[in-house]
Every structure is written in C-alpha cells, then in structure tokens.
Short mmCIF file of C-alpha atoms and ligand atoms in Angstrom, two decimals:
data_model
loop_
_atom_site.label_atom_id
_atom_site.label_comp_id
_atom_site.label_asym_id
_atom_site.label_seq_id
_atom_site.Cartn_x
_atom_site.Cartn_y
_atom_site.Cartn_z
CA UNK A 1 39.53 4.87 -10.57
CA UNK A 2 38.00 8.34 -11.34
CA UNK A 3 34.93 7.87 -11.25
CA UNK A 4 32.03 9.91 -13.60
CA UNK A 5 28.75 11.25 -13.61
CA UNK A 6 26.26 8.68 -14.60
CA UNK A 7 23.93 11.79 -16.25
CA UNK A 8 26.42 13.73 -18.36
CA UNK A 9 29.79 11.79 -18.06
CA UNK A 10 31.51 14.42 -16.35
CA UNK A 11 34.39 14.40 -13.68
CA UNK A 12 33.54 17.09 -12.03
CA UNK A 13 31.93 15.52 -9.30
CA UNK A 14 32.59 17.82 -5.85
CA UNK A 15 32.27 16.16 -2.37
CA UNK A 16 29.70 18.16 -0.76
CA UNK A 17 28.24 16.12 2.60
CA UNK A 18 29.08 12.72 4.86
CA UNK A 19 26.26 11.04 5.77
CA UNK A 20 25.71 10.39 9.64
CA UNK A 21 26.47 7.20 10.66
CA UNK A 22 27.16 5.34 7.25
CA UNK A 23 28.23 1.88 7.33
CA UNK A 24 29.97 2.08 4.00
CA UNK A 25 31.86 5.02 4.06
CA UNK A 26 29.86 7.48 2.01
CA UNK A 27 30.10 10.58 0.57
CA UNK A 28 27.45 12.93 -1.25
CA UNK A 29 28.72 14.32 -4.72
CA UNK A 30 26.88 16.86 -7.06
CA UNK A 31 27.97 16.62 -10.83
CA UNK A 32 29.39 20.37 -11.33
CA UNK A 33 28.47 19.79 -14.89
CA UNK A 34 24.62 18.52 -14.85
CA UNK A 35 23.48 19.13 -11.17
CA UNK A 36 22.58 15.22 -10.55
CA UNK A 37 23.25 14.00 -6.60
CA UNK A 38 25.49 11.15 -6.23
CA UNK A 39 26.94 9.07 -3.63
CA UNK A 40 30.20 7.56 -3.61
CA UNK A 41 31.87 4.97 -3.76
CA UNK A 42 29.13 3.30 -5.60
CA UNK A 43 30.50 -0.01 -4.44
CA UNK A 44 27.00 -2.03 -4.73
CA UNK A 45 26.39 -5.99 -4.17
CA UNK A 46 27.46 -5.21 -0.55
CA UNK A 47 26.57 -8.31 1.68
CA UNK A 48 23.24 -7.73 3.31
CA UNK A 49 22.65 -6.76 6.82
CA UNK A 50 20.34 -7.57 9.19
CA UNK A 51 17.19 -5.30 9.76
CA UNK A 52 18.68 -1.96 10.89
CA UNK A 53 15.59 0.77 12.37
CA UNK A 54 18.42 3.38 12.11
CA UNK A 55 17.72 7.35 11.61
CA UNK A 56 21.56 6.91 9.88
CA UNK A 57 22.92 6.19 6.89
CA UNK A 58 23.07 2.73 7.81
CA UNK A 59 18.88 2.69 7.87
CA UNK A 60 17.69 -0.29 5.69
CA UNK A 61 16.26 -3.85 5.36
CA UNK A 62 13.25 -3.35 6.55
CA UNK A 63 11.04 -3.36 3.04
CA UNK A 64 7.60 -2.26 3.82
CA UNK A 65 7.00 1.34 2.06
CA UNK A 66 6.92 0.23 -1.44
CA UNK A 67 3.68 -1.51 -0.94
CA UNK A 68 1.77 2.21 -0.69
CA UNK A 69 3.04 2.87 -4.07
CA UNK A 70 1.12 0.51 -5.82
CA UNK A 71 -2.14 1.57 -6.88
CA UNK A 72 -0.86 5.04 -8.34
CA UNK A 73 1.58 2.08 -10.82
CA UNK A 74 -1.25 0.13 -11.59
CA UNK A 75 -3.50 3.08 -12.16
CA UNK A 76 -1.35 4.50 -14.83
CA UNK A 77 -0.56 1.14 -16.43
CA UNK A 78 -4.73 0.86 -16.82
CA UNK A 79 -4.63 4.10 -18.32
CA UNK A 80 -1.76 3.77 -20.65
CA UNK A 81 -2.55 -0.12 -21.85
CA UNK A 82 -5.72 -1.41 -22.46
CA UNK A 83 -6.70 -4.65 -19.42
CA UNK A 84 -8.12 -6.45 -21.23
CA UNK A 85 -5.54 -7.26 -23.44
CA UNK A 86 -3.09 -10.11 -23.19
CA UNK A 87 -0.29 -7.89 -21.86
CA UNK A 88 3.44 -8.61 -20.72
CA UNK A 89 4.70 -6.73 -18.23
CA UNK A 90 8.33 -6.43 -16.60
CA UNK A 91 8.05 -5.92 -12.54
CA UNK A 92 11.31 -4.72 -11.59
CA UNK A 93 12.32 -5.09 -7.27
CA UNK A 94 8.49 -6.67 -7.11
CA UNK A 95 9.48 -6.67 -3.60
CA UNK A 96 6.65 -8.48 -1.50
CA UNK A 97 4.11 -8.39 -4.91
CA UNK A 98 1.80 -5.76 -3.95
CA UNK A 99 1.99 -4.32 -7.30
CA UNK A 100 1.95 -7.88 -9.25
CA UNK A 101 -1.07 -8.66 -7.08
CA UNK A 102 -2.97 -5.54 -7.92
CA UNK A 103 -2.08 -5.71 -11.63
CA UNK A 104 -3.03 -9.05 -11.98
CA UNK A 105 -6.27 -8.82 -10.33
CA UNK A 106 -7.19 -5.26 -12.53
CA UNK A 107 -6.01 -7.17 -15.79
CA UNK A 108 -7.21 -10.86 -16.22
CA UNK A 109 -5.20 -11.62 -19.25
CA UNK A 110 -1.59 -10.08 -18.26
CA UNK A 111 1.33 -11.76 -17.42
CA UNK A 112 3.91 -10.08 -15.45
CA UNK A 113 8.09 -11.03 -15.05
CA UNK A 114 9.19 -10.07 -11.79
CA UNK A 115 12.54 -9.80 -10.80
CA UNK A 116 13.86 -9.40 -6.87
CA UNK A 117 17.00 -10.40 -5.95
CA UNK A 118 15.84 -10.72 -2.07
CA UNK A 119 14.30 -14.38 -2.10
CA UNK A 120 12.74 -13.19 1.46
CA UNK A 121 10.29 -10.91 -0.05
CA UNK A 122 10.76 -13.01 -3.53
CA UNK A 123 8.49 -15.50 -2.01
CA UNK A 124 5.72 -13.74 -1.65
CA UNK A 125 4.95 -13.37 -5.81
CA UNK A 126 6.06 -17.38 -6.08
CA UNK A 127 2.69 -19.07 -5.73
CA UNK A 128 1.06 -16.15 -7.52
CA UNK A 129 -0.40 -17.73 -10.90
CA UNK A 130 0.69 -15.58 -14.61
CA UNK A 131 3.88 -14.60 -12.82
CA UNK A 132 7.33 -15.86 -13.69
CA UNK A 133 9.66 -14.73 -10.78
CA UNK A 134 13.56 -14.35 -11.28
CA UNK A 135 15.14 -14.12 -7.88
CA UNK A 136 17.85 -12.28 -9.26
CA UNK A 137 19.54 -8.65 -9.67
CA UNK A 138 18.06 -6.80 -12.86
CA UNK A 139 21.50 -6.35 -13.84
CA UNK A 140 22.16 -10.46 -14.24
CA UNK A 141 18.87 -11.50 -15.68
CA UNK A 142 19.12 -11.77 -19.28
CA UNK A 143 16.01 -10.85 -20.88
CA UNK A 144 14.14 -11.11 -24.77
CA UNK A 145 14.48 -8.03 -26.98
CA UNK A 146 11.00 -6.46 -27.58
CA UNK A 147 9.25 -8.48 -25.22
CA UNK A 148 7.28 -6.16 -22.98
CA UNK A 149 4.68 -3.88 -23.11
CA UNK A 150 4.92 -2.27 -19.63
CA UNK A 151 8.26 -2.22 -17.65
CA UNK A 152 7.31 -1.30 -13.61
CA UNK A 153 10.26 -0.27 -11.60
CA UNK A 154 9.29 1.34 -8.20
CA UNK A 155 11.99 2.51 -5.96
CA UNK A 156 14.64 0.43 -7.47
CA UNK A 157 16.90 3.25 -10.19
CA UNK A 158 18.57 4.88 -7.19
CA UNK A 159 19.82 1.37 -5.71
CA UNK A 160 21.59 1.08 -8.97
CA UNK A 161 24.81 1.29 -9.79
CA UNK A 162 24.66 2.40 -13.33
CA UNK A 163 21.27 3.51 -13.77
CA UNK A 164 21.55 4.69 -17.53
CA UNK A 165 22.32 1.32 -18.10
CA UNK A 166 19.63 -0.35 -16.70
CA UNK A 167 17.28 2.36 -18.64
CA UNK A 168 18.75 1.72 -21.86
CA UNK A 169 18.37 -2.16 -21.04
CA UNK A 170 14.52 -1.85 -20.34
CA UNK A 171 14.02 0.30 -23.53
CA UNK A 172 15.40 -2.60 -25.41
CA UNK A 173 12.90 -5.28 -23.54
CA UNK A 174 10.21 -2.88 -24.35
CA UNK A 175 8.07 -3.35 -27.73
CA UNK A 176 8.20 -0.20 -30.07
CA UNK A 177 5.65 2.16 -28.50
CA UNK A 178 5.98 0.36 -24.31
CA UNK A 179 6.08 2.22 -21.78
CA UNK A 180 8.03 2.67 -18.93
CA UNK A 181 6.15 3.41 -15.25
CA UNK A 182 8.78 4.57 -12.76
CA UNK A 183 8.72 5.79 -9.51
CA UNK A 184 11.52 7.07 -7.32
CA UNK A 185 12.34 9.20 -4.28
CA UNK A 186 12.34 12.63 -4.73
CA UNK A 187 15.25 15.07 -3.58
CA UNK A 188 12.70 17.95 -3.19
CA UNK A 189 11.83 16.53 0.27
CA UNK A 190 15.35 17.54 1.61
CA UNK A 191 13.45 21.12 1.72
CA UNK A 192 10.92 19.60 4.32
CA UNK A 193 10.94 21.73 7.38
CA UNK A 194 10.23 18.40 9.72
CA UNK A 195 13.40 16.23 8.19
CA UNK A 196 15.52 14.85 11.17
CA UNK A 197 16.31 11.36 10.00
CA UNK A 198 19.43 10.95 7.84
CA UNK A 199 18.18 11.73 4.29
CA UNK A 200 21.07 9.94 2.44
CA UNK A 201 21.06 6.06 3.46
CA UNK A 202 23.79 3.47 1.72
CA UNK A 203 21.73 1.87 -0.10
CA UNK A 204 20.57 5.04 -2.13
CA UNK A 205 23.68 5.62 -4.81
CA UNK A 206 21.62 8.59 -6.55
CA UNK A 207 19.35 11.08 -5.77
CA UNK A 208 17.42 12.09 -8.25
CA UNK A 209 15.41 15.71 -8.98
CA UNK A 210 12.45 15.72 -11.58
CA UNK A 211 14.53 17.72 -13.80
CA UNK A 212 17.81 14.68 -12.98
CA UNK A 213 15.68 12.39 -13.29
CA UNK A 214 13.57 13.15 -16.69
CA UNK A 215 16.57 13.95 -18.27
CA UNK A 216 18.17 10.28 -17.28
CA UNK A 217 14.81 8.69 -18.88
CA UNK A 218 15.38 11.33 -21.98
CA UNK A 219 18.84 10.12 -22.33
CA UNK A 220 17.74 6.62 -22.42
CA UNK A 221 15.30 6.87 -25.31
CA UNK A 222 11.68 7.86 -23.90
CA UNK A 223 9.61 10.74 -24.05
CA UNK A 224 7.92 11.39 -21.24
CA UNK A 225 4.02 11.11 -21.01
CA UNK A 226 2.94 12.00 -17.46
CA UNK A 227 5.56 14.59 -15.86
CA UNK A 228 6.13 13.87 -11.92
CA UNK A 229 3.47 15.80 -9.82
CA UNK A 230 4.77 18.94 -8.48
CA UNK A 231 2.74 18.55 -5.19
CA UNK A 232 4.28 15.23 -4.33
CA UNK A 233 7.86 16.31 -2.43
CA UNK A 234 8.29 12.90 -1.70
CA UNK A 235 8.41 10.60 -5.28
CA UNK A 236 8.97 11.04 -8.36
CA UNK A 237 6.25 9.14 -10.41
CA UNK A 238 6.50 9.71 -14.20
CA UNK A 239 4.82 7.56 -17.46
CA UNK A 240 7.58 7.43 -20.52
CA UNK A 241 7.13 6.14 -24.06
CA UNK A 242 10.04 4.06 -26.08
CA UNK A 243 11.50 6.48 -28.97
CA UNK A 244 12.60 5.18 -31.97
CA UNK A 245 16.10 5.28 -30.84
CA UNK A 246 18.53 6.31 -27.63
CA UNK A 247 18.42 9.40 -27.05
CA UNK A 248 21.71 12.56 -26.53
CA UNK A 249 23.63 12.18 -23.68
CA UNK A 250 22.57 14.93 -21.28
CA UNK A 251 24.58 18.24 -21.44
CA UNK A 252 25.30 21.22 -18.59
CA UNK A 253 22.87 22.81 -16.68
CA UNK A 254 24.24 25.17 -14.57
CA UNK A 255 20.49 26.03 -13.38
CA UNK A 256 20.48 22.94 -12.01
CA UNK A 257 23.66 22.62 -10.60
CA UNK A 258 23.07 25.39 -7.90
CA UNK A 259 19.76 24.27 -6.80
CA UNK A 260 21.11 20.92 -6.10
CA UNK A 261 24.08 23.10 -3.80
CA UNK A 262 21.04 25.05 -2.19
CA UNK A 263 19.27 22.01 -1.05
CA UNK A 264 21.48 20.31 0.42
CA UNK A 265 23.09 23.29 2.67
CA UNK A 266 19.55 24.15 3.35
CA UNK A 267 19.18 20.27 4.35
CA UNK A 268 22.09 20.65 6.53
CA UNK A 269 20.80 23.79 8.32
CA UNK A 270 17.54 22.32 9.34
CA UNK A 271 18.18 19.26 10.20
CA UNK A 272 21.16 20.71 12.32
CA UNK A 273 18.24 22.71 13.82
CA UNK A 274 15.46 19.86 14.35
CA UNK A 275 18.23 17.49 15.92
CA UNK A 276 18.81 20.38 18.56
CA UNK A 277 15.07 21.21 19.05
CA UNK A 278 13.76 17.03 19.84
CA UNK A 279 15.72 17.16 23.32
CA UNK A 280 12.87 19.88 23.68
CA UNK A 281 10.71 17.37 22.31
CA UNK A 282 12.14 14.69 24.48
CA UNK A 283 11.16 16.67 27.69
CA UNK A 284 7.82 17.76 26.78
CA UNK A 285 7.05 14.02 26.24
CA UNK A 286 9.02 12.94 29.46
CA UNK A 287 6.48 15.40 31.80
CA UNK A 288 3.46 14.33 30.03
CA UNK A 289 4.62 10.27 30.76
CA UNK A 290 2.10 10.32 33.96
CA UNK A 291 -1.11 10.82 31.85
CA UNK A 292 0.76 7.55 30.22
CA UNK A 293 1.92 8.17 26.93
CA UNK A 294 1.86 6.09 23.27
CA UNK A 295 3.84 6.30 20.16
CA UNK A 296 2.47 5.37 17.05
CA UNK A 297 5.37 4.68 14.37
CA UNK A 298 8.85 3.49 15.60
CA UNK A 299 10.54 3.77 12.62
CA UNK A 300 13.31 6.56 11.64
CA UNK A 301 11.82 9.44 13.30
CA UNK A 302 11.43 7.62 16.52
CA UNK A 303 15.02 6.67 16.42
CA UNK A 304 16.22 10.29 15.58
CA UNK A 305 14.02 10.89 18.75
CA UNK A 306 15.92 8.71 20.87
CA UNK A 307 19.29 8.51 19.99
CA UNK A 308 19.13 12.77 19.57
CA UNK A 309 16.73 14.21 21.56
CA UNK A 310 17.77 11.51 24.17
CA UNK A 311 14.14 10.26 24.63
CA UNK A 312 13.48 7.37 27.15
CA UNK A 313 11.57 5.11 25.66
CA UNK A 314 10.85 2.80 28.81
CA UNK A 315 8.67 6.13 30.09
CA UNK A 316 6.32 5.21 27.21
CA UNK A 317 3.14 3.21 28.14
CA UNK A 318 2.57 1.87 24.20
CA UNK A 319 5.11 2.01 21.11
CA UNK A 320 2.76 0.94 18.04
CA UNK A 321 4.14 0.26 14.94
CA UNK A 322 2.05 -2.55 12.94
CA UNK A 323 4.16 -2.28 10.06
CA UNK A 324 7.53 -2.84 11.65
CA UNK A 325 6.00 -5.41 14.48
CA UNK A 326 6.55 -8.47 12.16
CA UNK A 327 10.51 -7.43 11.40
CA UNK A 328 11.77 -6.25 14.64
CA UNK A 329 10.13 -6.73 18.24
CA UNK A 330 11.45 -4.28 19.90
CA UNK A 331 12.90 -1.06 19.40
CA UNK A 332 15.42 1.04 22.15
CA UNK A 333 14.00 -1.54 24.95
CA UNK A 334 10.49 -1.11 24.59
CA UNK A 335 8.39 -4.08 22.87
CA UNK A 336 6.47 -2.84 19.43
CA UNK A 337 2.41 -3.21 20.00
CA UNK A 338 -0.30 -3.43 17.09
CA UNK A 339 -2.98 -0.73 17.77
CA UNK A 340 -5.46 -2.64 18.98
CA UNK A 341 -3.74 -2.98 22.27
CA UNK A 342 -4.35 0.84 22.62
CA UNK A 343 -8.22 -0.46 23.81
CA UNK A 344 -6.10 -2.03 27.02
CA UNK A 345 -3.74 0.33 26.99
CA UNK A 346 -5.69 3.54 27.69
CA UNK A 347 -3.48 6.29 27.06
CA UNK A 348 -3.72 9.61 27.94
CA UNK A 349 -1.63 11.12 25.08
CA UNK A 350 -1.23 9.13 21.94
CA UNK A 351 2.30 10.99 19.65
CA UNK A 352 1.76 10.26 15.96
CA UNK A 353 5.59 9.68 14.83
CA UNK A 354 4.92 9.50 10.88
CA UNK A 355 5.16 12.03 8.28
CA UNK A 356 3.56 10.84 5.23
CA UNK A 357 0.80 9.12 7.27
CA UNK A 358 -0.07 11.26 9.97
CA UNK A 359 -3.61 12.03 9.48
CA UNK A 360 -4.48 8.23 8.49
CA UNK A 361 -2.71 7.31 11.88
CA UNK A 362 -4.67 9.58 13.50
CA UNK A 363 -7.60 8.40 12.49
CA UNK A 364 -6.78 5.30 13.27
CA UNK A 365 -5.55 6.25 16.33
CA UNK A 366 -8.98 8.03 17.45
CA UNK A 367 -11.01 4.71 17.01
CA UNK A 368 -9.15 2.81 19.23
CA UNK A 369 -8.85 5.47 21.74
CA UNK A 370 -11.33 8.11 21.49
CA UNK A 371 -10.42 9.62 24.57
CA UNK A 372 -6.70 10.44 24.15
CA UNK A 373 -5.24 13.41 22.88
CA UNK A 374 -3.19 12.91 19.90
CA UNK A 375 0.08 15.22 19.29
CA UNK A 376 1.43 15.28 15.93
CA UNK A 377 5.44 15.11 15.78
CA UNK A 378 5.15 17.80 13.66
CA UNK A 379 3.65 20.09 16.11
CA UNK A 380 5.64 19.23 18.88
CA UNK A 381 8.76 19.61 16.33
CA UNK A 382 7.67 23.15 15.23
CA UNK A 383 7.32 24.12 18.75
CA UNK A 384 10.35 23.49 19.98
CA UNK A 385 12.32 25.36 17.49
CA UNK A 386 10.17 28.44 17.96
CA UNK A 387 11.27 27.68 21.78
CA UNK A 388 14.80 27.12 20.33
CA UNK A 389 14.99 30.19 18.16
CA UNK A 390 13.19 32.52 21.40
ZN1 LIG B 401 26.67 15.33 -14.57
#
C-alpha cells in the first residue's frame, strides 16, 4: 500500500536515511510536499522487547526521561485553568505518574484519566486516589465527547501511527474552549554538534519540527496559545486552544521542505564525524584509567562510546547511572553503581556522559567526590575532532 503523508496527504514521500541498527527495518522519509519527517513502515503494535541500552535504532524500553517533563505540563495547566476548580483532565502515556502526581497535588479538586498501555509503569498511577487509569492504547479507549478540560500528552504523538487522528480525537474529548498541553521531541536537536547516538529509534514514527508540528495541531482544530520555546533544541512544548471546528488540511511548504533535507545531511555529517573522533575519546580515557576512572550516565552515549569508539569498559573503576540501575544491572560487563558509592570509590577522574544534565551531574558529582576532576563528554568530544580535523 502507498502509503501518505500524515500532514498534507501527499505521496511524495522520498527515502532519505536508514537508521543504524534498526530492529524493524526502517527508513526516514521527508514529505516533498509539506517538509514533515517520517519513518516507514509505520507498522506499530510491534510486540515489546526487553530493555535495550542501545545507541541504535533499536534503543528503547527503558522509560525514565518523561518524568523531567513534568513540572513545565503542570505549570502551564496552572496557568491556563484555574486549581481550584473541579477540573477533568485527560493524561495521555501517564507513564510512571509523575505528571498525575504533581497535578493532583497542585490542584485538590481535579480528576485526571490516564491512559498507558504498559501495565509495568501503569501501576504506578493505580493506587493514586482521583485517578481512573485505562491500561490501554489511546487509540482503543473509547472516550465521552466534551468531557475534558485539559488533555496532557507528553512524548506520546510521535509513537503514533496516525497522529492527526489522535489530535482530532482529543479535540472532540475536549469541552469548547480546553486546551491541549503537548510536548514532543524536537528535530532541531539533529543540529547538535555533540549527537553520536542514533537520532531516529523504532519506536519514533514522526519527527516533528515546531513549524510540522504546529501546523499538525492547526490542522486538528486548535490555535495555539504558547508557541514552543526557541531555546529548547530538545522538545517541543506548546499550549493549544479547541476552535470551533477542524481546521484545513495543511498545504506545501517548500520552505520547509529543504530545511528538513539540510538537517538531516548535516545530521549525517556530524555524527559520521563524532563516531570517528570517540576512538580518540576512547584512548584518552584508556591512559587516564590509572588515576582510576568513573562514568556517570550509561545510557546511549556510553554505548555509542563503546560499541564505536571501542571503549573498555572493565578499565573503568565506577559506571554510575541511578536512573538506569533499577532496569538493567549491568551495562558492556561492568555493574551500574548509584553515586554514593563514589565516597568508596575515590576516583581520580569522574566523565560526565549526559547531555541535557551535565552540569546537575556535575554537581552532584562534586559532593560526593570533591577531589576528582570531572571531564565533560562534551569536551573530550570537541577535542578529539579538533585532533581529528588537525
Ligand atoms: Zn506532507
């Protein structure tokens, strides 16, 4: 079946990159017509794996990130509604509740629907009281017109199959005047000088720009109230309001269309790049393994680390991940430590391996060990490619 573009219902969908290392066959398509980044096939309701710590494609199952995210929802949902009110809210992929807990707690009268089709991280909203939890794919839980005053979906859109659908759907649960708080990756990030991890995982079917993305909520029926934040190359947060009625389907944008080409060659060229430089990397933290060495953060950066700069992770005195620790105990042979045991540990070099979270880590880090030095990955990553490009 030919498939078309979920934004503007064209064909013209061009094959432009293959993931590394997908388990599902994948292949990156931009919409010639609109510019929106889509994977194909879109095959969802794949069975799910086990926890994979992967830098590929076949990354996923390991559902901690989402958790950070909360407080910027339930921020905007206290400006936007008033607490105090008896409000009904729609908490789509609640995931492990962080954002039902802190809504709840900021607004004593609400009562939030959650829906997460994972019953592992389902159980975490059960005992919570005002919460009715559907463990259940949005797409199969049938839900009241006009119910809701708030619909939450955080990191959830570009899992699904047919987006606009799902849009139009929450529009219709939505009371005249509701409003939609969503949150998504943001594509933007593929211009990141630091990126080696595979950017385009399975479970990802679209990749959405502000401009792809606004114009999917326009399409829907919302006006947007609070744009995405320019600063922030890693989500897409935006407010929207429920119109009076769906909105036009989404027309060409040739603007758009090229940008999306220029990121992703640009993607390709760096991360070509970065892969080369960590074997550079790799050494540097291979000769500095007598002063006895910890990572902090074994997630997809460490991996990259290891599986292409060829890293040995037994010549590490610490790996510290406290996030990861309670999924997976071990990653590439070496056993995953909660920072505390940095006190015992005593390194003389501590290697932050974390991009969004590197100066909290390193605070962190410092408390524990105030006598190690602490490298940031990106430092020793920028190095090595000025070695490289020497
Ligand atoms: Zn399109």
């Amino acid at each position: 079946m030919q498939e078309i573009c979920e934004l503007c219902g064209s064909d013209a969908l061009e094959s432009v990159y293959t993931p590394e290392r997908s388990a599902r066959g994948i292949s990156v398509h931009i919409c010639g017509r609109c510019g929106l980044v889509q994977s194909l096939p879109r095959a969802d309701r794949a069975p799910r794996a086990a926890p994979a710590v992967s830098s590929g494609a076949d990354w996923g199952n390991v559902r901690y990130g989402k958790g950070f995210r909360s407080k910027i929802a339930v921020d905007a949902v206290l400006r936007h509604c008033d607490p105090q009110a008896a409000l009904s809210l729609l908490d789509v992929g609640s995931n492990r509740g962080s954002f039902a807990h802190a809504l709840l707690g900021a607004a004593p009268q609400a009562h939030i629907t959650a829906i997460e089709p994972d019953e592992r991280v389902a159980q975490s909203c059960a005992g919570l009281q005002r919460i009715e939890l559907h463990v259940a794919r949005i797409e199969d839980t049938p839900l009241e017109t006009s119910r809701f005053d708030v619909v939450h979906s955080s990191h959830t859109v570009e899992h699904l199959a047919h987006p606009a659908h799902v849009l139009d759907d929450h529009r219709r649960t939505l009371k005249s005047g509701g409003v939609l708080v969503l949150d998504a990756p943001n594509i933007a990030i593929l211009g990141a000088d630091d990126i080696v991890e595979e950017w385009f995982i399975d479970k990802h079917l679209y990749h959405f720009s502000e401009r792809t993305l606004s114009r999917l909520v326009a399409a829907a029926g919302f006006s947007i109230v609070e744009r995405p934040d320019r600063d922030d190359a890693a989500n897409l947060f935006l407010v929207a309001r429920k119109t009076g009625a769906a909105g036009e389907p989404a027309g060409a944008d040739p603007q758009e269309v090229e940008k999306a080409y220029d990121l992703i060659s640009s993607y390709v060229a760096t991360r070509a790049h970065n892969l080369a430089a960590l074997t550079a990397v790799a050494a540097e933290l291979h000769a500095l393994a007598p002063k006895g060495v910890a990572i902090w953060g074994a997630g997809r950066i460490f991996d990259s680390l290891v599986v292409h700069g060829r890293f040995d992770a037994r010549a590490l005195r610490l790996l510290i991940d406290k996030h990861l620790k309670p999924h997976v105990g071990e990653r590439h042979g070496c056993a995953l430590a909660a920072p505390e045991e940095l006190v015992r540990a005593k390194p003389g070099v501590i290697v932050v391996m974390s991009r969004g979270f590197a100066d909290e880590i390193a605070a962190e880090a410092r408390k524990f060990a105030p006598a190690a030095e602490i490298l940031l990955y990106t430092d020793l990553l920028s190095r090595a490619r000025t070695h490289l490009a020497a």
